mmCIF file of N, CA and C in Angstrom:
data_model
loop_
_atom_site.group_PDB
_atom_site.id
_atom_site.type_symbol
_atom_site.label_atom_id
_atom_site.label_comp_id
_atom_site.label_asym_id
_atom_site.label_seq_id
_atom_site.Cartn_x
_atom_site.Cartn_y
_atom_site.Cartn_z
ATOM 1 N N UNK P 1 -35.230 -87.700 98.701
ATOM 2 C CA UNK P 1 -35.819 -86.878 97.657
ATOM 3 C C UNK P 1 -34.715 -86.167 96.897
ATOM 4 N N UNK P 2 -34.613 -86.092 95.664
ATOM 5 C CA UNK P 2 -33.957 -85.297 94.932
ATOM 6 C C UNK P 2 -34.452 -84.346 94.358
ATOM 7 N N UNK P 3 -33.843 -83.008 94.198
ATOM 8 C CA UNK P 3 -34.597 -82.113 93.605
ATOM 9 C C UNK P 3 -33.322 -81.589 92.415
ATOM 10 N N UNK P 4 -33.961 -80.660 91.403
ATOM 11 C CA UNK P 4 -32.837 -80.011 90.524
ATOM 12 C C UNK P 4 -33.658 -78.401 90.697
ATOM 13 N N UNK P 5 -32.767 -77.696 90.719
ATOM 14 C CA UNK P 5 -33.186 -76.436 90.547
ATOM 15 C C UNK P 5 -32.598 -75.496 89.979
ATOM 16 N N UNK P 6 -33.138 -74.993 88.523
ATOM 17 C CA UNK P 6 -32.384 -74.042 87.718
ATOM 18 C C UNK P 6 -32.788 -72.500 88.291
ATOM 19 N N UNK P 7 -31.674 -71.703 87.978
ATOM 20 C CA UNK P 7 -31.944 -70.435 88.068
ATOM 21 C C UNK P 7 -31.183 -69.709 86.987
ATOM 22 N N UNK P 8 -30.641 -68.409 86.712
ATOM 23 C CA UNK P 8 -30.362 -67.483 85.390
ATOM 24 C C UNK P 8 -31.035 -66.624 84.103
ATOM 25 N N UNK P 9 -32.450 -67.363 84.352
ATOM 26 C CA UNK P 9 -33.477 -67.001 83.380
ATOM 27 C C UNK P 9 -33.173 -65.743 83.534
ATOM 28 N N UNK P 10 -33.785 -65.135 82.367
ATOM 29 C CA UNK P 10 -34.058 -63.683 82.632
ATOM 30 C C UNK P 10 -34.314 -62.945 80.751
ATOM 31 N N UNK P 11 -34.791 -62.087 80.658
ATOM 32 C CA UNK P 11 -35.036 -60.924 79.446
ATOM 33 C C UNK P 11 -33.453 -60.988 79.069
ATOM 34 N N UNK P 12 -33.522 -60.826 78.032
ATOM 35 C CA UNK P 12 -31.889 -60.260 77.359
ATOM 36 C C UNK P 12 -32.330 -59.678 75.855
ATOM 37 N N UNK P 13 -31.828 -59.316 75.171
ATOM 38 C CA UNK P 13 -31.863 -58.347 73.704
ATOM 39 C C UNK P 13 -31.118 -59.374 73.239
ATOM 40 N N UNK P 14 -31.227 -59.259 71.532
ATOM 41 C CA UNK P 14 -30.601 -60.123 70.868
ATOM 42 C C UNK P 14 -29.086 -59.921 71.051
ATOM 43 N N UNK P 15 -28.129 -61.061 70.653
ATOM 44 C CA UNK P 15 -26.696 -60.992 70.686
ATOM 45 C C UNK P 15 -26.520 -60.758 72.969
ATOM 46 N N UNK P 16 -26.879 -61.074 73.727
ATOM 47 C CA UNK P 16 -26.644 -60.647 74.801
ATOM 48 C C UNK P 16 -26.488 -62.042 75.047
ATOM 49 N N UNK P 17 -26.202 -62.257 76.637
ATOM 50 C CA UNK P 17 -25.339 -63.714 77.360
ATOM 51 C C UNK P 17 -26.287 -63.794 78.416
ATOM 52 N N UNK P 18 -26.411 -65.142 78.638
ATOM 53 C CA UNK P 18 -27.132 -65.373 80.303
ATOM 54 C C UNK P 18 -26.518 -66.796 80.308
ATOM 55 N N UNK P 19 -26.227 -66.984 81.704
ATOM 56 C CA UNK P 19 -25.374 -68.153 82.356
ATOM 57 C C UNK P 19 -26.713 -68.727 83.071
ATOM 58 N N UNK P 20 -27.023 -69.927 82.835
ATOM 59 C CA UNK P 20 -28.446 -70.688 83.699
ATOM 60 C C UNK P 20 -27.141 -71.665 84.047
ATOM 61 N N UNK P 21 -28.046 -72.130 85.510
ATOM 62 C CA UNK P 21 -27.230 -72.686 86.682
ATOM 63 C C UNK P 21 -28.671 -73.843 87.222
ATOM 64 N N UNK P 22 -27.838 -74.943 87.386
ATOM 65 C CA UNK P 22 -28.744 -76.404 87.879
ATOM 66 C C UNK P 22 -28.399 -76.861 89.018
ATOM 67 N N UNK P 23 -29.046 -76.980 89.858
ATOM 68 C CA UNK P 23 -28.251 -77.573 91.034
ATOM 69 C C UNK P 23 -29.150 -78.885 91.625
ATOM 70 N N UNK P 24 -28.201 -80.307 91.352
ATOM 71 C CA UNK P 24 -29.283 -81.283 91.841
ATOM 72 C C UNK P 24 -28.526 -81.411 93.736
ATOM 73 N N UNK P 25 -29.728 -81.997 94.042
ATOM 74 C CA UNK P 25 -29.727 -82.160 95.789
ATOM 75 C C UNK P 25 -30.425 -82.902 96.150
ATOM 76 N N UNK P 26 -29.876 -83.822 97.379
ATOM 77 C CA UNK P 26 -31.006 -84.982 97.806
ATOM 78 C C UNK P 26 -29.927 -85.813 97.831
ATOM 79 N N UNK P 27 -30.711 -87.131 98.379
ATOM 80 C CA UNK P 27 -30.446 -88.317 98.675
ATOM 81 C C UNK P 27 -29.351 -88.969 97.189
ATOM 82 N N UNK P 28 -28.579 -88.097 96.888
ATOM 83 C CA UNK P 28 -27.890 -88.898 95.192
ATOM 84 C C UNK P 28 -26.478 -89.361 95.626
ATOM 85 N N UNK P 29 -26.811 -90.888 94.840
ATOM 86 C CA UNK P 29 -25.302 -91.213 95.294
ATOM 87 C C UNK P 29 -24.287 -91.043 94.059
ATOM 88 N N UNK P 30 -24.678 -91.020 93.276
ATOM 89 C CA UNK P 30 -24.144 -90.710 92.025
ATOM 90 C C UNK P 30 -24.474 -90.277 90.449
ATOM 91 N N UNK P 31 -24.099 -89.434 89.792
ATOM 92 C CA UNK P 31 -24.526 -88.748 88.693
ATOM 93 C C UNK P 31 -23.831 -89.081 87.448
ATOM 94 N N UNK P 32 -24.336 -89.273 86.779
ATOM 95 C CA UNK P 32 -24.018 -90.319 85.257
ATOM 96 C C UNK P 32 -23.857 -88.800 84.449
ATOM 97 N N UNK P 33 -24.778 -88.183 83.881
ATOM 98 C CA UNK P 33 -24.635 -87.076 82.844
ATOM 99 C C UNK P 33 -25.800 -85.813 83.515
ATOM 100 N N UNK P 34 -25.207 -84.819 82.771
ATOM 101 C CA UNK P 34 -26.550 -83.788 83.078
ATOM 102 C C UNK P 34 -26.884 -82.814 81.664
ATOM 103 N N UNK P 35 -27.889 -82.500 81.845
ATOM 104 C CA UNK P 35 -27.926 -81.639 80.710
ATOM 105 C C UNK P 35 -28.667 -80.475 80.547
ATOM 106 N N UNK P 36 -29.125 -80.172 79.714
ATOM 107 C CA UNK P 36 -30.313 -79.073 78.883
ATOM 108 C C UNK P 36 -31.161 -79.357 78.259
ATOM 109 N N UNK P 37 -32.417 -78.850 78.185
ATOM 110 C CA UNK P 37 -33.514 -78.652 77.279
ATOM 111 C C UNK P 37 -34.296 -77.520 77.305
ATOM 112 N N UNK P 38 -34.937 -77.227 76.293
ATOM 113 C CA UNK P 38 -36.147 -76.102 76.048
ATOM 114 C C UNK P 38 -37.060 -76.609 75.548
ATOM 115 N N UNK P 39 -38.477 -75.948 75.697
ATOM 116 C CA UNK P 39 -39.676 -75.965 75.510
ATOM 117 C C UNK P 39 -39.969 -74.316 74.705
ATOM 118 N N UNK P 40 -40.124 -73.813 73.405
ATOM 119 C CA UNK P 40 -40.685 -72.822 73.532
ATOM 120 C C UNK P 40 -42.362 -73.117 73.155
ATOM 121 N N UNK P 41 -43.194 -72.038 73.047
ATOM 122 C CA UNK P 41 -44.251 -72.197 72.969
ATOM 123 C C UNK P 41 -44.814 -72.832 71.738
ATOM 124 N N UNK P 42 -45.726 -74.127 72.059
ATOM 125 C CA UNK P 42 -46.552 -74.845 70.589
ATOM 126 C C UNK P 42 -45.220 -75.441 70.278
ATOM 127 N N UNK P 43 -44.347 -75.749 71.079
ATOM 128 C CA UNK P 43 -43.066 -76.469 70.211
ATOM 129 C C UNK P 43 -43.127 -77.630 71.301
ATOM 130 N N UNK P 44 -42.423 -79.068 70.968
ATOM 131 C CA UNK P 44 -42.201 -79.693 71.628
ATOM 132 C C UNK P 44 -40.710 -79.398 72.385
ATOM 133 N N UNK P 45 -40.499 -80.194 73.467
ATOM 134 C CA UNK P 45 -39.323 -79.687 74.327
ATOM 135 C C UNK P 45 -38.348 -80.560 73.184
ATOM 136 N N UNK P 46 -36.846 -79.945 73.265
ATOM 137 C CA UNK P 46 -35.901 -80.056 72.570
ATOM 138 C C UNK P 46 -34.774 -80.520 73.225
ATOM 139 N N UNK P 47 -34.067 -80.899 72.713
ATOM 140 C CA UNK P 47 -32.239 -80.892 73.541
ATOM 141 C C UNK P 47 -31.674 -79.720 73.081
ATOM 142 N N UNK P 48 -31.220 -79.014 74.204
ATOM 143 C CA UNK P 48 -30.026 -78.390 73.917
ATOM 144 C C UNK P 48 -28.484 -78.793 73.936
ATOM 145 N N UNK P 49 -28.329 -79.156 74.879
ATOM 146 C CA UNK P 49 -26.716 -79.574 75.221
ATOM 147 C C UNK P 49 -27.037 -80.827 76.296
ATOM 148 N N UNK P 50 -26.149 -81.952 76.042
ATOM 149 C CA UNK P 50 -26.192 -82.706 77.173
ATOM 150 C C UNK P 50 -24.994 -83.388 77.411
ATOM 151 N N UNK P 51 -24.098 -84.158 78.412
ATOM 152 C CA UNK P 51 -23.515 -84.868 78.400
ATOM 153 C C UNK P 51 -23.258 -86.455 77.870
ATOM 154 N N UNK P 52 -22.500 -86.938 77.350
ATOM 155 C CA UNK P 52 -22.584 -88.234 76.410
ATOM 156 C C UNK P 52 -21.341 -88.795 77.075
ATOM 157 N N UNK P 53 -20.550 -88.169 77.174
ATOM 158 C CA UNK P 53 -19.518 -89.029 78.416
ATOM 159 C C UNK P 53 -18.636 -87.988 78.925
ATOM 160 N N UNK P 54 -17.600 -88.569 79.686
ATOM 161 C CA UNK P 54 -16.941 -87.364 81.030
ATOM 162 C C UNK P 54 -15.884 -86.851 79.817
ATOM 163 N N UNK P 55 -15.986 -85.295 79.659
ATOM 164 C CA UNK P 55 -15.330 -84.677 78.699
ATOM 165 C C UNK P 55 -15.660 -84.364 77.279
ATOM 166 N N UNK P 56 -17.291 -85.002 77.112
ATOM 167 C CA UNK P 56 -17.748 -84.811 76.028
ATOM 168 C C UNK P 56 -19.147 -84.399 75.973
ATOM 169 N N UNK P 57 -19.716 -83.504 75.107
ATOM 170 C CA UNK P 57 -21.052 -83.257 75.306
ATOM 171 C C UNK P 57 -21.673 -83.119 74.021
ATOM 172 N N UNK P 58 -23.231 -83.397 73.792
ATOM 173 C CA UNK P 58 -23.536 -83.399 72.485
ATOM 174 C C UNK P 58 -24.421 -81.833 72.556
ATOM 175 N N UNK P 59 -24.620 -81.137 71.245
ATOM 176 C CA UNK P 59 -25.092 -79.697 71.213
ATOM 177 C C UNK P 59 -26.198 -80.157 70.176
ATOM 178 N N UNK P 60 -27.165 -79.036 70.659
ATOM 179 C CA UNK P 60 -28.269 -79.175 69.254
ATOM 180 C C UNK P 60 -27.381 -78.234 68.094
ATOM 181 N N UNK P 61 -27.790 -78.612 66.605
ATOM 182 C CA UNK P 61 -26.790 -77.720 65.864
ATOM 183 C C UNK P 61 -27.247 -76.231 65.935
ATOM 184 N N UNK P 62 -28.336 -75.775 66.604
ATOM 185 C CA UNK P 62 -28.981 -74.089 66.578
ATOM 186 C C UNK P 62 -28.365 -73.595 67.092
ATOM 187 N N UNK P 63 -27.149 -74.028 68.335
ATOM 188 C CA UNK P 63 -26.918 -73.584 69.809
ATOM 189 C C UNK P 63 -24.993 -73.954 69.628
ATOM 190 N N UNK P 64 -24.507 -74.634 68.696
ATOM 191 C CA UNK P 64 -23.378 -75.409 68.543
ATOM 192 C C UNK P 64 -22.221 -73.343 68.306
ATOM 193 N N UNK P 65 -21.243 -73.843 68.884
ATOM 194 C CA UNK P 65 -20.753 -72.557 69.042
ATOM 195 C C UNK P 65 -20.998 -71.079 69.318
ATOM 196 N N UNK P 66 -22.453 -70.984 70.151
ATOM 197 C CA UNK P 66 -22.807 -70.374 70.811
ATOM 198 C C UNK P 66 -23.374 -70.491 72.359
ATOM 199 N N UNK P 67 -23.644 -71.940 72.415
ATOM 200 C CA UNK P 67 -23.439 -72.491 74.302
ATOM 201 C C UNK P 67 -22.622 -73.369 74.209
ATOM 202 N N UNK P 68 -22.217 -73.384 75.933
ATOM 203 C CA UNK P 68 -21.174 -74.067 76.073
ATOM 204 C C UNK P 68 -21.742 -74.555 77.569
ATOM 205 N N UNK P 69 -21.632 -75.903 77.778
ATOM 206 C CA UNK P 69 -22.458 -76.837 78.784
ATOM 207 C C UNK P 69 -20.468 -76.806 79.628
ATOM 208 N N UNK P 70 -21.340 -76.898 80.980
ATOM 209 C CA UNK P 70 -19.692 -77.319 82.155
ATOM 210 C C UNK P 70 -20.520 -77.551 83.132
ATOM 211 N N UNK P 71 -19.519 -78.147 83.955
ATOM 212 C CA UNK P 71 -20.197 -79.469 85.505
ATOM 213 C C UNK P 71 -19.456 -78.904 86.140
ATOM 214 N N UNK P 72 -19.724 -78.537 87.536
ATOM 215 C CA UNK P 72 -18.990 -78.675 88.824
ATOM 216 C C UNK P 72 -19.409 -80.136 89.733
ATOM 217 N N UNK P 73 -18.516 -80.998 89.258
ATOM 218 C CA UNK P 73 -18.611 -82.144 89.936
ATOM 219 C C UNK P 73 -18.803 -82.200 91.314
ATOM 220 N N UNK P 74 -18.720 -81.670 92.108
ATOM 221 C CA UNK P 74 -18.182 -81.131 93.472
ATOM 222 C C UNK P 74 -19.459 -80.530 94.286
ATOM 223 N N UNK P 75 -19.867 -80.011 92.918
ATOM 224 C CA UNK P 75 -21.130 -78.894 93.686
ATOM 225 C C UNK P 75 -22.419 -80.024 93.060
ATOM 226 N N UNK P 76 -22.555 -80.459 92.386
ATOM 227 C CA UNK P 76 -23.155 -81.254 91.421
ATOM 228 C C UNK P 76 -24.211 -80.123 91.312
ATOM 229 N N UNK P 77 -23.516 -79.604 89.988
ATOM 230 C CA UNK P 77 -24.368 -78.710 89.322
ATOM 231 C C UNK P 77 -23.375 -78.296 87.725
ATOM 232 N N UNK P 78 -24.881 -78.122 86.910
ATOM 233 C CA UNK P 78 -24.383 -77.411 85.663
ATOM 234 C C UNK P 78 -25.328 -76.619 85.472
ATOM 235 N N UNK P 79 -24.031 -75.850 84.325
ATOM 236 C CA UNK P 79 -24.391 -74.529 84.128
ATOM 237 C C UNK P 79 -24.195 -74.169 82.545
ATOM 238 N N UNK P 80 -24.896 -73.869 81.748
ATOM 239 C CA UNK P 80 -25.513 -73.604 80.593
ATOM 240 C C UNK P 80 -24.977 -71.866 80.533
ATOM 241 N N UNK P 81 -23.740 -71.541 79.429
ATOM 242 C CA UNK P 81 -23.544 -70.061 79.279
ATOM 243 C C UNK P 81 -23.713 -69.918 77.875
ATOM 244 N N UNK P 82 -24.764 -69.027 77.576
ATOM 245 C CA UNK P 82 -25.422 -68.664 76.362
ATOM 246 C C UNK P 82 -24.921 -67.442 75.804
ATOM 247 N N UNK P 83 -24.083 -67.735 74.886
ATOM 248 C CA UNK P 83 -23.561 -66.447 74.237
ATOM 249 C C UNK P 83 -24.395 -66.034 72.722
ATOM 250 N N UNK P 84 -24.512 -64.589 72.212
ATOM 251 C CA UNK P 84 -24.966 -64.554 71.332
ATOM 252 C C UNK P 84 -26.442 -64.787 70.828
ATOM 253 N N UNK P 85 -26.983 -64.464 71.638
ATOM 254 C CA UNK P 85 -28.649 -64.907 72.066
ATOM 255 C C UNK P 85 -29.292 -64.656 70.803
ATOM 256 N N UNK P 86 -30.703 -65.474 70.609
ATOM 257 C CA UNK P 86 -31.188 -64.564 69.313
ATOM 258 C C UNK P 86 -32.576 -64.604 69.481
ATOM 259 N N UNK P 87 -33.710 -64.473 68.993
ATOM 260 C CA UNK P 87 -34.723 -64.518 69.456
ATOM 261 C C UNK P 87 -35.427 -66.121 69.208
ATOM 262 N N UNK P 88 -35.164 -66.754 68.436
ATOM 263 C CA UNK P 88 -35.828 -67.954 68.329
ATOM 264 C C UNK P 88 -34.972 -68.919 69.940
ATOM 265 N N UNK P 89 -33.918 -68.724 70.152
ATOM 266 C CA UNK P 89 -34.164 -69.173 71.516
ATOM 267 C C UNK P 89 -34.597 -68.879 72.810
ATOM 268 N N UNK P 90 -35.686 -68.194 72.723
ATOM 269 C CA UNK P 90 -36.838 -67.658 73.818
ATOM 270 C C UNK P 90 -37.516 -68.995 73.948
ATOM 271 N N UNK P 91 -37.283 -69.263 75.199
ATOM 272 C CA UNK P 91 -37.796 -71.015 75.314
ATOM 273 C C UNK P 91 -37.881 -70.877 76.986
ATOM 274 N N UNK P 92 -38.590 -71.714 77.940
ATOM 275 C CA UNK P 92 -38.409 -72.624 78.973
ATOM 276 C C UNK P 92 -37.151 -73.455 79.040
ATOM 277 N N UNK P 93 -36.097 -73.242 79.651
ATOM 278 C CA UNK P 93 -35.074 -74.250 80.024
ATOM 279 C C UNK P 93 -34.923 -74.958 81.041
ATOM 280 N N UNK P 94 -34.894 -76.258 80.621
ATOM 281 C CA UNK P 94 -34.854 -77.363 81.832
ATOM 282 C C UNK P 94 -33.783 -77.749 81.591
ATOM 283 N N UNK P 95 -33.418 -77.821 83.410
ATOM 284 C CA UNK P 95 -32.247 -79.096 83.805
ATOM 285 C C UNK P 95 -32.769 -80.436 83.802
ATOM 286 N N UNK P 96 -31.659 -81.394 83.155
ATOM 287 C CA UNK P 96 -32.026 -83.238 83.493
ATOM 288 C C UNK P 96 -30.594 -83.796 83.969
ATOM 289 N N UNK P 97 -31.127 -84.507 84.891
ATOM 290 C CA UNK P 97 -30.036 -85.417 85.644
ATOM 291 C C UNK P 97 -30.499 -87.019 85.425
ATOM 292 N N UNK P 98 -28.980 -87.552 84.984
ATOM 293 C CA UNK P 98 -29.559 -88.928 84.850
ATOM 294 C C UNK P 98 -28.199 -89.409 86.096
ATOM 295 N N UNK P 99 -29.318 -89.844 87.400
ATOM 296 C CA UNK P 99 -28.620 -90.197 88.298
ATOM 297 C C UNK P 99 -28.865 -91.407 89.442
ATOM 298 N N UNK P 100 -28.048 -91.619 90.337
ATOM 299 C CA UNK P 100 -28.772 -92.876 91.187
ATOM 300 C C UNK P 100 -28.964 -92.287 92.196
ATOM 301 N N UNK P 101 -30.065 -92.789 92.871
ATOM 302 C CA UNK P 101 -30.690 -92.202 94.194
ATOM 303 C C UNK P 101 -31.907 -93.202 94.677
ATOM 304 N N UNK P 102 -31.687 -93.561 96.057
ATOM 305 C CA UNK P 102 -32.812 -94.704 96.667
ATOM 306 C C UNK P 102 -32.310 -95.904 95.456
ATOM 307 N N UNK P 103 -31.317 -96.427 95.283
ATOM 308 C CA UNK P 103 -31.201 -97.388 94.803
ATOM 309 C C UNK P 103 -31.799 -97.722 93.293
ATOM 310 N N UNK P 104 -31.955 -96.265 92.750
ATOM 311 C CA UNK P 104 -32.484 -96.685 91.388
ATOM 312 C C UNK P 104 -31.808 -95.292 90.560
ATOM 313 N N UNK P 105 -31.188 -95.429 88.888
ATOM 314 C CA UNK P 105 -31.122 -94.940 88.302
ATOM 315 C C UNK P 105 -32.127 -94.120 87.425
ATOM 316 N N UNK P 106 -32.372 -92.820 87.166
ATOM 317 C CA UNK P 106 -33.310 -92.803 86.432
ATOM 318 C C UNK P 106 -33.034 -91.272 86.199
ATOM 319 N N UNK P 107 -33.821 -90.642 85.441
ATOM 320 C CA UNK P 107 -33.640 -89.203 84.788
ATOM 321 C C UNK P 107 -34.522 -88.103 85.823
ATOM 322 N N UNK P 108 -34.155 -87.299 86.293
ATOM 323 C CA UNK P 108 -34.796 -86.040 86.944
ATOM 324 C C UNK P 108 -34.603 -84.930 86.303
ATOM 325 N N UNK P 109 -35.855 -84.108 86.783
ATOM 326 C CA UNK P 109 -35.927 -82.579 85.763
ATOM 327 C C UNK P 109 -36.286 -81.537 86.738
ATOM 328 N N UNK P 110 -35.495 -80.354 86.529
ATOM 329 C CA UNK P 110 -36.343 -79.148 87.118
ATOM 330 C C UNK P 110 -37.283 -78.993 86.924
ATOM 331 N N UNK P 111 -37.879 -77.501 87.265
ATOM 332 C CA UNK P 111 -38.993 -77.062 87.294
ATOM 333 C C UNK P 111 -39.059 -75.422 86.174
ATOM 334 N N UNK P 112 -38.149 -75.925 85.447
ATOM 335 C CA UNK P 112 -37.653 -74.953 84.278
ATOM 336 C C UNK P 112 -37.641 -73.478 84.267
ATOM 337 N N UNK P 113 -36.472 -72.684 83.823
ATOM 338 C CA UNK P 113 -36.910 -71.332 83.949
ATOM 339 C C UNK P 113 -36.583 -70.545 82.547
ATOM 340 N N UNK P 114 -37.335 -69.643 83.338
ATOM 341 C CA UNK P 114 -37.378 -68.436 80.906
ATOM 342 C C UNK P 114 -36.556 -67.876 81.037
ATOM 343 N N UNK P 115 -36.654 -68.239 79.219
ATOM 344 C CA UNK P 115 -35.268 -67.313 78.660
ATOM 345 C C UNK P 115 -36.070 -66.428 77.983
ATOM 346 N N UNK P 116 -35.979 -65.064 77.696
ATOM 347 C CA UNK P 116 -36.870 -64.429 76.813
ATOM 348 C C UNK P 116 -35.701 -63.496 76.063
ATOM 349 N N UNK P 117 -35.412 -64.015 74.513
ATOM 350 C CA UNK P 117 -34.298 -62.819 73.658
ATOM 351 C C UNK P 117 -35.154 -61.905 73.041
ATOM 352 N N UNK P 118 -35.342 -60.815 73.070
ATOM 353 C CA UNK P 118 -36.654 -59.560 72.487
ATOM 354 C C UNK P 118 -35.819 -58.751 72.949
ATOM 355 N N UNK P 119 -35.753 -57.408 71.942
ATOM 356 C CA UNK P 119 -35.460 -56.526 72.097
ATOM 357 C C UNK P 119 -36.364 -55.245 72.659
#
């Protein structure tokens, strides 16, 4: 079984920082890319940041010089640090892993956690 599990959510005021943290676990023998997404409300889920190859990552342009996506290969986990918060990114954030496990490649997702920017 593999699981991913984000944590960092939390309330922040506009212009404030929160670091969300992914951690996949289980049976994985190996991990191709990981990434980000949000869901805010009546919206469809989005990309935020994801990996496209080792050393490179693609950004949505809302989020482009204000997050910054990094891997601990080691720990197999990423972590999403959100600088400069504003209120339109008050969203659900999910982790995705596109990884192999039981002999099959395929994409896994957390169980997403809130971001809420309001002052």
């Amino acid at each position: 079984q593999v699981q991913l599990v984000e944590s960092g959510g939390g309330l922040v005021q506009p212009g404030g920082s929160l670091r969300l943290s992914c951690a996949a676990s289980g049976s994985i023998v190996s991990i191709s890319a990981m990434g980000w997404y949000r869901q805010a409300p009546g919206k469809q889920r989005e990309l935020v940041a994801t990996e496209i190859s080792v050393g490179s990552t693609n950004y949505a342009d809302s989020v482009k010089g204000r997050f910054t996506l990094s891997r601990d290969n080691a720990k197999n986990t990423v972590y999403l640090q959100m600088n400069r918060l504003k209120p339109e990114d008050t969203a659900v954030y999910y982790c995705n892993a596109y990884l192999l496990a039981s002999g099959t490649w395929r994409h896994y997702w957390g169980q997403g956690t809130q971001v809420t920017v309001s002052s």
